Coordinates of C-alpha atoms and ligand atoms in Angstrom, one line a residue:
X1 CA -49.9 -18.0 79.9
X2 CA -48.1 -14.7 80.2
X3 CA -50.6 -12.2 81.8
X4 CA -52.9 -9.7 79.7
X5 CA -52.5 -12.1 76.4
X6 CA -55.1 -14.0 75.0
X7 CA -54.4 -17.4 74.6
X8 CA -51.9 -18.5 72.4
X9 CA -53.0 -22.0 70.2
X10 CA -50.1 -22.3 67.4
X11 CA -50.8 -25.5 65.2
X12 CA -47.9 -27.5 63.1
X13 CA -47.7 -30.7 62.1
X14 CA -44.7 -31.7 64.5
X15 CA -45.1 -30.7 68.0
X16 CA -42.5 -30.4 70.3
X17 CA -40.6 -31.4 72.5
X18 CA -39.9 -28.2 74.6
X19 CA -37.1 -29.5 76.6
X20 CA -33.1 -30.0 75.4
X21 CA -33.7 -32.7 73.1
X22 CA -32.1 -33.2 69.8
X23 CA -34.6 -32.2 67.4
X24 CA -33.7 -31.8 64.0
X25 CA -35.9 -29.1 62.2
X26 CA -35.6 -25.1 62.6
X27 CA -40.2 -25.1 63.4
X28 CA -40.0 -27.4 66.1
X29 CA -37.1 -25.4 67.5
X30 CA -38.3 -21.9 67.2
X31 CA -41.8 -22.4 68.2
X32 CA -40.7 -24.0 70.9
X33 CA -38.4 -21.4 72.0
X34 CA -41.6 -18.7 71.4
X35 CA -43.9 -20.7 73.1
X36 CA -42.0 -21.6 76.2
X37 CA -41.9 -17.8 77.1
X38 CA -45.8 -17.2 76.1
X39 CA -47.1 -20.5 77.0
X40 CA -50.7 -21.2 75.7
X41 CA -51.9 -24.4 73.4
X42 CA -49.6 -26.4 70.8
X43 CA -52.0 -28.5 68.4
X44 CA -50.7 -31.0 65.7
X45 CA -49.6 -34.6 64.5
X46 CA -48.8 -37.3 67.6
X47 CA -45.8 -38.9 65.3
X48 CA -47.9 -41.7 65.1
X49 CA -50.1 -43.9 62.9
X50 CA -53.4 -45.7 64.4
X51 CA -56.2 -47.0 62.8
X52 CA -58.7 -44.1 63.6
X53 CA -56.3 -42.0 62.6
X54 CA -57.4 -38.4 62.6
X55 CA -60.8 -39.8 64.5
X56 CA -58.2 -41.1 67.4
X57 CA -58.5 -39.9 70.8
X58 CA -56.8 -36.2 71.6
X59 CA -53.7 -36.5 73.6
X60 CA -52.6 -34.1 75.8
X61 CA -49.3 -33.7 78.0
X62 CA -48.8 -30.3 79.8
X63 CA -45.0 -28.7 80.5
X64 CA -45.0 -25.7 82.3
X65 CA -47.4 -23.1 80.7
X66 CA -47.9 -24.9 77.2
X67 CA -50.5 -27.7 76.4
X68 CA -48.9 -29.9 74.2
X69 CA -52.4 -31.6 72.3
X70 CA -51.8 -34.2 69.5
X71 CA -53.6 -36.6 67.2
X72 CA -52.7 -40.0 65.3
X73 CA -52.9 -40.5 61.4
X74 CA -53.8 -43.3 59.8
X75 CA -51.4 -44.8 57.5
X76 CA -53.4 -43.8 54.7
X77 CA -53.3 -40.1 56.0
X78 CA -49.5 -40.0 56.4
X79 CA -49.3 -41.4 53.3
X80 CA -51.1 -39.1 51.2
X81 CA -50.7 -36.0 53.5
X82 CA -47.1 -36.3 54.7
X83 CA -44.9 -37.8 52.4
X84 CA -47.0 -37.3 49.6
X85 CA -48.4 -34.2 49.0
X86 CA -46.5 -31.9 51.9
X87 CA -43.2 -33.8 50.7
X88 CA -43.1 -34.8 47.2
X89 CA -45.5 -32.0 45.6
X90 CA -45.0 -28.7 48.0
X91 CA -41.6 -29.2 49.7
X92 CA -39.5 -29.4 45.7
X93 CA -41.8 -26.9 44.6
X94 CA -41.1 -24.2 47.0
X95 CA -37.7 -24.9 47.2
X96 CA -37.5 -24.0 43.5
X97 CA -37.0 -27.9 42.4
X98 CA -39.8 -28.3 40.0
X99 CA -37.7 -31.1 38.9
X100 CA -38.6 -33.0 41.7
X101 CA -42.2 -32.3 42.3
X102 CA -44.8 -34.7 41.5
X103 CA -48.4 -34.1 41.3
X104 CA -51.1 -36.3 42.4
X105 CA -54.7 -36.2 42.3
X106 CA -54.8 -39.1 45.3
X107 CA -52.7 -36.9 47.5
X108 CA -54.2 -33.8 46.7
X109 CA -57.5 -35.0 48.3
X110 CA -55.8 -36.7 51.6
X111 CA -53.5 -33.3 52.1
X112 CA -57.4 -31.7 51.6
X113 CA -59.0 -34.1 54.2
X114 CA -56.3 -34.0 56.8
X115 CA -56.4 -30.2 56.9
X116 CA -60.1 -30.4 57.3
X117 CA -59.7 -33.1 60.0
X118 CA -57.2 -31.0 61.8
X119 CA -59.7 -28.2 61.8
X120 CA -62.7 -30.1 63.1
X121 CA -60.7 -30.8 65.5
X122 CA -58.9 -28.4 66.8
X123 CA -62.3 -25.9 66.8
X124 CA -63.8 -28.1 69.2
X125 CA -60.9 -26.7 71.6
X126 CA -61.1 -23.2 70.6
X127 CA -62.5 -20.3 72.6
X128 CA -63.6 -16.7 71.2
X129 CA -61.1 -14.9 71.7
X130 CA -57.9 -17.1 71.2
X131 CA -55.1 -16.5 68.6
X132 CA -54.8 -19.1 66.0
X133 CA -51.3 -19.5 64.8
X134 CA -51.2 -22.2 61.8
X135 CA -47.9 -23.1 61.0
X136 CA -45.7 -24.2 57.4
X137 CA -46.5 -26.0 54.2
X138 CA -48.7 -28.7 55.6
X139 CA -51.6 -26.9 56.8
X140 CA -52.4 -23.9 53.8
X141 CA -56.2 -24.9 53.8
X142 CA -56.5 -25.1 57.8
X143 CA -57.4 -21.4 58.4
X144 CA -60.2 -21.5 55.4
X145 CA -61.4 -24.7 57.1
X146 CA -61.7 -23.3 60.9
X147 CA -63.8 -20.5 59.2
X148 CA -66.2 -23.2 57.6
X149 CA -66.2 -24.7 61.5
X150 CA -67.4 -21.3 62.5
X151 CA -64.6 -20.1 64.3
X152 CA -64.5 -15.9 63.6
X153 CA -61.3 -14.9 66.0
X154 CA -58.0 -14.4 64.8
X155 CA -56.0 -16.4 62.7
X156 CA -52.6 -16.6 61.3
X157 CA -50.1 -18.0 58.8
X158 CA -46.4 -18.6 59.1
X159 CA -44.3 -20.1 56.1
X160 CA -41.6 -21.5 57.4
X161 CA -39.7 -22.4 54.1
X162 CA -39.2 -20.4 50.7
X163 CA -42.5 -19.3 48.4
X164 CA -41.2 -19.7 45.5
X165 CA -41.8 -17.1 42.4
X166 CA -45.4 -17.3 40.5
X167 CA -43.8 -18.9 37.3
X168 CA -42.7 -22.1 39.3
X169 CA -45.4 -22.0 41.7
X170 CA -48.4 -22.2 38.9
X171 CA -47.5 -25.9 38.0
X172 CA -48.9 -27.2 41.0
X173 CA -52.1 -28.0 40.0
X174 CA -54.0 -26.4 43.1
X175 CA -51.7 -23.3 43.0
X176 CA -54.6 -20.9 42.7
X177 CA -57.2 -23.3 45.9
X178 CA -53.6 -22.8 47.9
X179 CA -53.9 -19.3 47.8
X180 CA -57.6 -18.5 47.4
X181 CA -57.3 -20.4 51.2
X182 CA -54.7 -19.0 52.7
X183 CA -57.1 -15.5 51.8
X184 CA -58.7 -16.8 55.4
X185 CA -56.1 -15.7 57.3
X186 CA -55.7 -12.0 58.9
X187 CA -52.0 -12.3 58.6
X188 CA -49.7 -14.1 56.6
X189 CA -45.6 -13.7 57.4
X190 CA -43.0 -15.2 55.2
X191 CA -38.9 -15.4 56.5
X192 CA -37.6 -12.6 53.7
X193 CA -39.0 -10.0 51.4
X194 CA -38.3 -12.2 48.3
X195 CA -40.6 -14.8 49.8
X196 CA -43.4 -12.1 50.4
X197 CA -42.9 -10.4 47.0
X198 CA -43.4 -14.0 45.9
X199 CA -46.7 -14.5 47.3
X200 CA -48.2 -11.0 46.2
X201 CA -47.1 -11.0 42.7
X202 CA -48.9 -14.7 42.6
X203 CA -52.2 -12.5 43.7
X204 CA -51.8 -10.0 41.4
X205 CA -50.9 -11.7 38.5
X206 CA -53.0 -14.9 38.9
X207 CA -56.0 -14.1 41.5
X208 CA -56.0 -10.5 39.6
X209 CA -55.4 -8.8 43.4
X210 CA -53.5 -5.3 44.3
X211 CA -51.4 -4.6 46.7
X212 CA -52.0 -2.2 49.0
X213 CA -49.6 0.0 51.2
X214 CA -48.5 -1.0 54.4
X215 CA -48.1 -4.9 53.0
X216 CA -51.5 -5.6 52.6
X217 CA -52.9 -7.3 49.3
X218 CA -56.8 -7.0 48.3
X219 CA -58.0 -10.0 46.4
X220 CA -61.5 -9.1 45.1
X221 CA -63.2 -8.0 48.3
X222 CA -60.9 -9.8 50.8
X223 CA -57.6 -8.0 52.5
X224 CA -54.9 -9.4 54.3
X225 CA -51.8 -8.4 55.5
X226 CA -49.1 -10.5 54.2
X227 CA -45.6 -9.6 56.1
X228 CA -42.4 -10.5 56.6
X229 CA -40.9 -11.4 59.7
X230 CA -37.8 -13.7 60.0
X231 CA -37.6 -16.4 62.2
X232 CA -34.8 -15.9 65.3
X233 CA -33.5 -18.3 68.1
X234 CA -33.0 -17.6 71.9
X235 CA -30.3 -16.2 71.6
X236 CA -28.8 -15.4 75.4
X237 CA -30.1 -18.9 76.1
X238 CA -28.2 -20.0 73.2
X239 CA -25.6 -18.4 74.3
X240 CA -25.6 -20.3 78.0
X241 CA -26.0 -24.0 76.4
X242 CA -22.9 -23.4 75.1
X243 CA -20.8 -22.4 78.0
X244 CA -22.6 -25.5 80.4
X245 CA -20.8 -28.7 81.2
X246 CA -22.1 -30.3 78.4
X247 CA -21.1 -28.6 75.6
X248 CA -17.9 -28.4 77.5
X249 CA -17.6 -31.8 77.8
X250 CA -18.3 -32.1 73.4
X251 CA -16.0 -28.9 72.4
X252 CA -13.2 -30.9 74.1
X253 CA -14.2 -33.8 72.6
X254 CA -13.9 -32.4 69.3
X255 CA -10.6 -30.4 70.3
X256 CA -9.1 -33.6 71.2
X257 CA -9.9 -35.2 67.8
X258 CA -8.9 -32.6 65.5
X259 CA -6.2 -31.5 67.8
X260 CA -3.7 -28.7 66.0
X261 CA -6.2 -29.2 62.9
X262 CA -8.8 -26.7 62.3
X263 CA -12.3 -28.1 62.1
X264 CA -14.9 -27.1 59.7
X265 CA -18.4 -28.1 60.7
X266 CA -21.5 -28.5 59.0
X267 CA -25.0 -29.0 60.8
X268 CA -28.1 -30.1 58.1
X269 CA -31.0 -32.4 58.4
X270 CA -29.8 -34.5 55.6
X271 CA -32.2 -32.4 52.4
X272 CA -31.5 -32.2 48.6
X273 CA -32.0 -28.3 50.0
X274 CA -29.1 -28.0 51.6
X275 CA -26.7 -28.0 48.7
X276 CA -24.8 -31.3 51.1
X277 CA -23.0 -33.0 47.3
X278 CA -21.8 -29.3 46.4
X279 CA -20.8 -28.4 49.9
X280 CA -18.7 -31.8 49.5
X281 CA -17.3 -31.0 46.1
X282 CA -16.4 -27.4 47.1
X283 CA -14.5 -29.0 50.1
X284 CA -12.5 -31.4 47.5
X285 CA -11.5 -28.6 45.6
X286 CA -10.2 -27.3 48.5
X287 CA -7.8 -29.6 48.9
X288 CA -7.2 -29.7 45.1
X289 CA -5.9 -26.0 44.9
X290 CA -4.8 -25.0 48.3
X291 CA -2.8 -27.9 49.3
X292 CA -1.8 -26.4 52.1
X293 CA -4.8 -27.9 53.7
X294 CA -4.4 -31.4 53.4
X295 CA -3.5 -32.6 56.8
X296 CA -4.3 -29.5 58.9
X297 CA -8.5 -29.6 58.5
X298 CA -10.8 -31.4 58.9
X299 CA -14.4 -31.3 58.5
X300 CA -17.5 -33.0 60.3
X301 CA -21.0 -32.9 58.4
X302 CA -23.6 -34.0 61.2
X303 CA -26.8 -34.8 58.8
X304 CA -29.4 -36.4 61.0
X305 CA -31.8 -38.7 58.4
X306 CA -34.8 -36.9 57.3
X307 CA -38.0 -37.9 55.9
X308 CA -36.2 -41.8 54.3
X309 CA -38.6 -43.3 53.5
X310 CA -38.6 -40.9 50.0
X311 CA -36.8 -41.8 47.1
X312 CA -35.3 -38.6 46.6
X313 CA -34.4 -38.9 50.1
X314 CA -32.6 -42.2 49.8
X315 CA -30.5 -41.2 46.7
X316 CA -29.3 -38.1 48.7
X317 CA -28.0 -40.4 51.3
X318 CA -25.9 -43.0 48.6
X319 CA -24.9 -40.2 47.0
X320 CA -23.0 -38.3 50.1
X321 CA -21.8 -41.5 51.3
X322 CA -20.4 -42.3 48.0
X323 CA -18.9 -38.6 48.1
X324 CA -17.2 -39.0 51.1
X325 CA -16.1 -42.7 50.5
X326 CA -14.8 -40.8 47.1
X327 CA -12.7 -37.8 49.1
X328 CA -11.9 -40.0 51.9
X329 CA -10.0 -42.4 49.2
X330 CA -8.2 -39.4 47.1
X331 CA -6.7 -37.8 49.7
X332 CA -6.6 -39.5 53.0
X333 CA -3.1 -40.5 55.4
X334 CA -2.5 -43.0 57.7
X335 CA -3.1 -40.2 60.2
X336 CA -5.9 -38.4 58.4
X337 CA -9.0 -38.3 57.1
X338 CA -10.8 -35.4 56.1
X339 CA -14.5 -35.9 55.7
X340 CA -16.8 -37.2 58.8
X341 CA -20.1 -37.9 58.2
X342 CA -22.9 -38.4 61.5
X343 CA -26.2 -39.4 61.1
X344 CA -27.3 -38.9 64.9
X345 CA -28.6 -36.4 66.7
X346 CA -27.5 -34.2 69.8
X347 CA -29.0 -32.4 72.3
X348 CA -28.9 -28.4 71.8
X349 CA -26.6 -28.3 74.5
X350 CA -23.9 -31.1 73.2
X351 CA -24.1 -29.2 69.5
X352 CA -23.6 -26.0 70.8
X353 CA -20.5 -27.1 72.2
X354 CA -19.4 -29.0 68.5
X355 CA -19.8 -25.5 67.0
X356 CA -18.1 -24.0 69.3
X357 CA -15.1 -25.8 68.9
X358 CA -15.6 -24.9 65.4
X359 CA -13.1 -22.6 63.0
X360 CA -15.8 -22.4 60.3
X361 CA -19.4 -23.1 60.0
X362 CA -20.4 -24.3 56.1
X363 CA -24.0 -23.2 55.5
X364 CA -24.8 -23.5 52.0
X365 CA -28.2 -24.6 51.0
X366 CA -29.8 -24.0 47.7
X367 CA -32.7 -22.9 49.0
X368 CA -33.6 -22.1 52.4
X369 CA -36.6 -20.5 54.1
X370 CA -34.0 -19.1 56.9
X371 CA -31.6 -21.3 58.5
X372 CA -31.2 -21.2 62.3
X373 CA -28.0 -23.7 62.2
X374 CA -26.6 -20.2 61.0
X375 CA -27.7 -18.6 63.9
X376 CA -26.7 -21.1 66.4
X377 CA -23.5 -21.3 65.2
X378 CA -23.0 -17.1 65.4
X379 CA -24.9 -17.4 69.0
X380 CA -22.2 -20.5 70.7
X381 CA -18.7 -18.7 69.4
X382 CA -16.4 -17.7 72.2
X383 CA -16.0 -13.9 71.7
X384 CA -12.2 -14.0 72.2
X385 CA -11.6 -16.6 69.2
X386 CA -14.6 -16.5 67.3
X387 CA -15.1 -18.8 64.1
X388 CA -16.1 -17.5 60.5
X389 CA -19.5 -18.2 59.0
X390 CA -19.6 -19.3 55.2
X391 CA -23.6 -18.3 53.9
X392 CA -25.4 -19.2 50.9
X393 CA -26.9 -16.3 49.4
X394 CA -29.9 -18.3 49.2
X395 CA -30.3 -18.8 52.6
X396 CA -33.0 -16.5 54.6
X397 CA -30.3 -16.0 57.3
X398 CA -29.1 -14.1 54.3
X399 CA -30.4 -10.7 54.7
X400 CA -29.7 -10.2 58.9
X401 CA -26.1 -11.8 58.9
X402 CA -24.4 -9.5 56.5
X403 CA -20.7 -10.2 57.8
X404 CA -21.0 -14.0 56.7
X405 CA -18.5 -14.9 54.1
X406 CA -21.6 -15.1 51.8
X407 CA -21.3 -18.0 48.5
X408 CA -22.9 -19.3 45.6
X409 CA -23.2 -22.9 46.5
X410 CA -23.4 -24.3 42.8
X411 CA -19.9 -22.8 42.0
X412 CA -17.7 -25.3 43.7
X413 CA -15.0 -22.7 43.3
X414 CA -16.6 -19.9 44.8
X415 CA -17.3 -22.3 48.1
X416 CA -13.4 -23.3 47.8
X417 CA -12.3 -20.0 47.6
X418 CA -14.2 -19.0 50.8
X419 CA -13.2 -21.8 52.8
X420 CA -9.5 -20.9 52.4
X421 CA -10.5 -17.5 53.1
X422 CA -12.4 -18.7 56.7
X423 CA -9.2 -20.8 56.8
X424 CA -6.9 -17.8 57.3
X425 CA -8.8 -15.1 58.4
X426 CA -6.9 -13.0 61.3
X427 CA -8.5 -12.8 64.7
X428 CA -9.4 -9.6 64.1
X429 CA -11.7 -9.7 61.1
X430 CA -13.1 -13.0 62.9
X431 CA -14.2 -10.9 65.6
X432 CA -15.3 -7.7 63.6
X433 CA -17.4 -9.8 61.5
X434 CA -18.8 -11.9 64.5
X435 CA -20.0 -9.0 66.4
X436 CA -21.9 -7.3 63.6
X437 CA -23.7 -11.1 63.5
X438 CA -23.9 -11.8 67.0
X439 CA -25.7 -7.8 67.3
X440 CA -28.4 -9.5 64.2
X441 CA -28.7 -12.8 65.9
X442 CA -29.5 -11.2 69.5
X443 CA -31.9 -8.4 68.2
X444 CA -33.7 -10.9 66.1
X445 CA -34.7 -13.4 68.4
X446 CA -37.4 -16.1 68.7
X447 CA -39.1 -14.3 70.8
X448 CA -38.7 -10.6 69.0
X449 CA -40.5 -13.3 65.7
X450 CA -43.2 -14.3 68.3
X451 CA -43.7 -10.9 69.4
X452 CA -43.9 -9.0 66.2
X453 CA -45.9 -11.4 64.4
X454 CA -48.6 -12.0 67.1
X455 CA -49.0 -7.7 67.4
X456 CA -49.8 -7.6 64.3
X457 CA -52.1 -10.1 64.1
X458 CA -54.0 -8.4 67.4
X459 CA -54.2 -5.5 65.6
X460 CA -55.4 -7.1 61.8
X461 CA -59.1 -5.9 62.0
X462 CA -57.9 -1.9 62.0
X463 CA -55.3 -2.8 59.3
X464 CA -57.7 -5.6 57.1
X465 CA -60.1 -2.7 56.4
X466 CA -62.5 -4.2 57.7
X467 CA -62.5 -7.8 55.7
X468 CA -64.0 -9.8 59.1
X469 CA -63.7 -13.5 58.8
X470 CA -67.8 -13.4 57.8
X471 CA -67.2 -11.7 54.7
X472 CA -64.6 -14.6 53.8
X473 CA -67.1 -17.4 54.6
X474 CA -70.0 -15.8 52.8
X475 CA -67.4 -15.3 49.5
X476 CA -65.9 -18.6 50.1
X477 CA -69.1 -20.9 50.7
X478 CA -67.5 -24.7 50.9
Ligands
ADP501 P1 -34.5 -27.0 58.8 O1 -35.6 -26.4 59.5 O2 -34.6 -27.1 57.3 O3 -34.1 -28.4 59.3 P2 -32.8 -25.1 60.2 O4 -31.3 -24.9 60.1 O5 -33.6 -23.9 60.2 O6 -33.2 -26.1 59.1 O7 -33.1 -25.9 61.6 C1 -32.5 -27.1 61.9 C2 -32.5 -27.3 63.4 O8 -32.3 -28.7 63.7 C3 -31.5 -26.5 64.2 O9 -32.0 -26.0 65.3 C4 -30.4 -27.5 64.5 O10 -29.7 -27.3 65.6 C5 -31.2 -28.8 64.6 N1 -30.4 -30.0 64.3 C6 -29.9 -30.2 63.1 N2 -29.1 -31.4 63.2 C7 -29.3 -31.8 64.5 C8 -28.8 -32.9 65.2 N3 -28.0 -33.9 64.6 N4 -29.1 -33.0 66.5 C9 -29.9 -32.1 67.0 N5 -30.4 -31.1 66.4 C10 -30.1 -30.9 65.1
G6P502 C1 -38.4 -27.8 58.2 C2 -39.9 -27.6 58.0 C3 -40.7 -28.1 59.2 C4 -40.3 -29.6 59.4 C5 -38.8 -29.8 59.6 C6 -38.4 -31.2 59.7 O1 -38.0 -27.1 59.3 O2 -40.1 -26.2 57.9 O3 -42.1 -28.0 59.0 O4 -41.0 -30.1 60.6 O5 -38.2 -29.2 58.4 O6 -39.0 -32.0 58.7 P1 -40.0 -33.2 59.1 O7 -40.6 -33.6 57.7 O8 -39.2 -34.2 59.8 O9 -41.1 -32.7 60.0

């Protein structure tokens, strides 16, 4: 643990690992990042099922300064928890996909349970004075349920992924429990300041709560601070995986491939999020009206599976393949094809190398909470030939890389138009746009995220006027 801190204990459902692993999945990657450099305890889900499930035995495996402490589910838990209610109610929701969000009274009471599990447990390993740093959409009632434990130190919230606007967030049955519990916490940060706005408009216009200057919302007698503060990578390290050997050894694979072609990547755990069947049909009209093209790119979409075991999941995956299969057929040659699809995963190192060899990064989700492929991409360019990033304005990554080539990703023409743009942009607007990014990318780092967020949450008391975590319990009895 860094000296004069107090101990550091951030909670998420997946934990780790804190070594060059491919790991799709921008928490595990930016936590890890922050907590390498702070060190303290890293709480959450073992990635596995047992019969005792949340009862099972704590497992602990230390690296360096950081505890790494996990605990089994049972399948009923995962079930009901996991892919029910964190990834078929809350996941479409906040994404803005009411279509795809389904309610369940059943899951609704496991996602309850396993958050107080998680807290009985976890407060048996607390001490006074740590920092409690609860993490994303599968733990909103853990803070309220540490408080009903007894622990009265500091705790906070991070939202990893959108909060989607009062109107849509209402149909979720337990809208108004979410946020009465998330009241627990001293601080609550969201990735951009639509998210936040989000969030305190639900207060005011549900919970009937004010906002107050300096960020801060009162709900009846309880204040908290609710923030934003957007998520970064390491940046400099970045910056090294992609000059070692090993991304060497990838960007030459990938040079040798395309050879005179110029490649278009995209990175994306494979999510109806992010926007992979428009990407696809924006790159076909590519090829449609600037036929120029055909022959001289070529573009690799590495999707590692996510979550398949979910219908909506599994329908993504037919559909992309039947896409590509679809593209591949219209318009490939003997000596071309233009549309690559990879399901597996890299280590940092090896994909900081693939982007690097790179023209132009397509990052167009929907809806995104931030985006760190984004950042990655911006941190492994070579500064004498740097590639052009194409952003969704609905991407967090939004707001801090303002020299993107920034689309609409539902208007298949809009993404056309920018690829060919990217396509044939000279070297110098490449590299005046890539340093303004590269400036954003480097100032907001993981650790700059860590930093400011854990500050404020050290100083919450002076700035909470006063709302200690007793007040919450007495007002909140379970
Ligand atoms: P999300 O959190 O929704 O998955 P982000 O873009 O914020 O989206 O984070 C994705 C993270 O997963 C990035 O750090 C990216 O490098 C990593 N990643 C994505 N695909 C792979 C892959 N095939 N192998 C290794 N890491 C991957
Ligand atoms: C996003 C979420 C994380 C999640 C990750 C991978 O980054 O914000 O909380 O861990 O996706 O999804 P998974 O369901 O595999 O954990």
């Amino acid at each position: 643990m860094a000296e004069g801190h107090r101990r550091l204990v951030a909670v998420s459902n997946r934990v780790g690992p804190l070594n060059d692993e491919g790991k799709a999945g921008g928490l595990a990657v930016g936590l890890s990042d922050a907590l390498k450099r702070r060190g303290g305890l890293w709480f959450g889900w073992s990635g596995n099922t047992s019969s005792k499930g949340t009862f099972s035995e704590a497992a602990t495996e230390i690296e360096g300064d950081v505890a790494l402490t996990t605990i089994d589910m049972s399948e009923e838990e995962l079930s009901g928890f996991y892919y029910g209610y964190a990834n078929r109610s809350l996941w479409p929701l906040l994404h803005y996909r009411l279509d795809l969000a389904e309610f369940d009274r059943q899951s609704d009471r496991i996602y309850r349970s396993v958050n107080q599990r998680f807290a009985a447990r976890l407060s048996q390993m607390l001490e006074d004075d740590d920092l409690v740093w609860i993490h994303d959409y599968h733990f909103f009632y853990m803070g309220s349920e540490l408080r009903q434990c007894g622990f009265r130190g500091k705790i906070g919230f991070f939202l990893h992924i959108p909060f989607c606007p009062p109107e849509i967030f209402t149909a979720l049955p337990a809208s108004h429990d979410i946020v009465r519990a998330m009241l627990a916490y001293d601080v609550i940060g969201f990735q951009t300041d639509t998210d936040r706005r989000n969030f305190a408009n639900f207060c005011v216009r549900e919970l009937g709560g004010e906002k107050l200057p300096g960020h801060r919302i009162r709900v009846g007698d309880r204040v908290v601070v609710a923030d934003t503060f957007p998520i970064g990578i390491d940046a400099p390290g970045y910056a090294r995986f992609a000059v070692s050997p090993e991304a060497g050894e990838h960007e030459e694979m990938v040079r040798g491939m395309v050879g005179d072609r110029l490649q278009i990547i995209g990175v994306d755990r494979m999510d109806y999020s992010k926007g992979l069947v428009e990407r696809f049909r924006g790159f076909e009209r590519l090829l449609e009206e600037y036929p120029e093209n055909r022959g001289n790119v070529q573009f690799l979409q590495v999707a590692p599976l996510s979550r398949s075991e979910l219908d909506a999941y599994v329908e993504l995956r037919r559909e992309l393949e039947e896409l590509a299969g679809h593209i591949n057929g219209r318009f490939a040659t003997l000596e071309w094809t233009p549309l690559q699809i990879m399901t597996r995963g890299f280590t940092r190192r090896a994909l900081a190398g693939i982007y690097r060899a790179a023209r132009v990064c397509l990052v167009t989700p929907l809806r995104d909470g931030m985006n760190l492929v984004a950042k990655e991409y911006v941190a492994a360019q070579d500064p004498d030939d740097p590639g052009v990033l194409i952003l969704s304005r609905f991407a967090g990554a939004r707001s801090e890389l303002t020299e993107a080539l920034v689309v609409n990703p539902y208007s298949t023409d809009d993404v056309a138009r920018a690829l060919q743009r990217a396509l044939t942009m000279p070297l110098e607007e490449r590299k005046r746009r890539w340093e303004q990014m590269r400036e954003a990318v480097f100032h907001g780092t993981a650790a700059h995220w860590c930093d400011s967020f854990l500050d404020r949450l050290e100083n919450a008391d002076n700035e909470a006027d006063g709302s200690a975590a007793e007040a919450f319990v007495e007002a909140h009895p379970s």
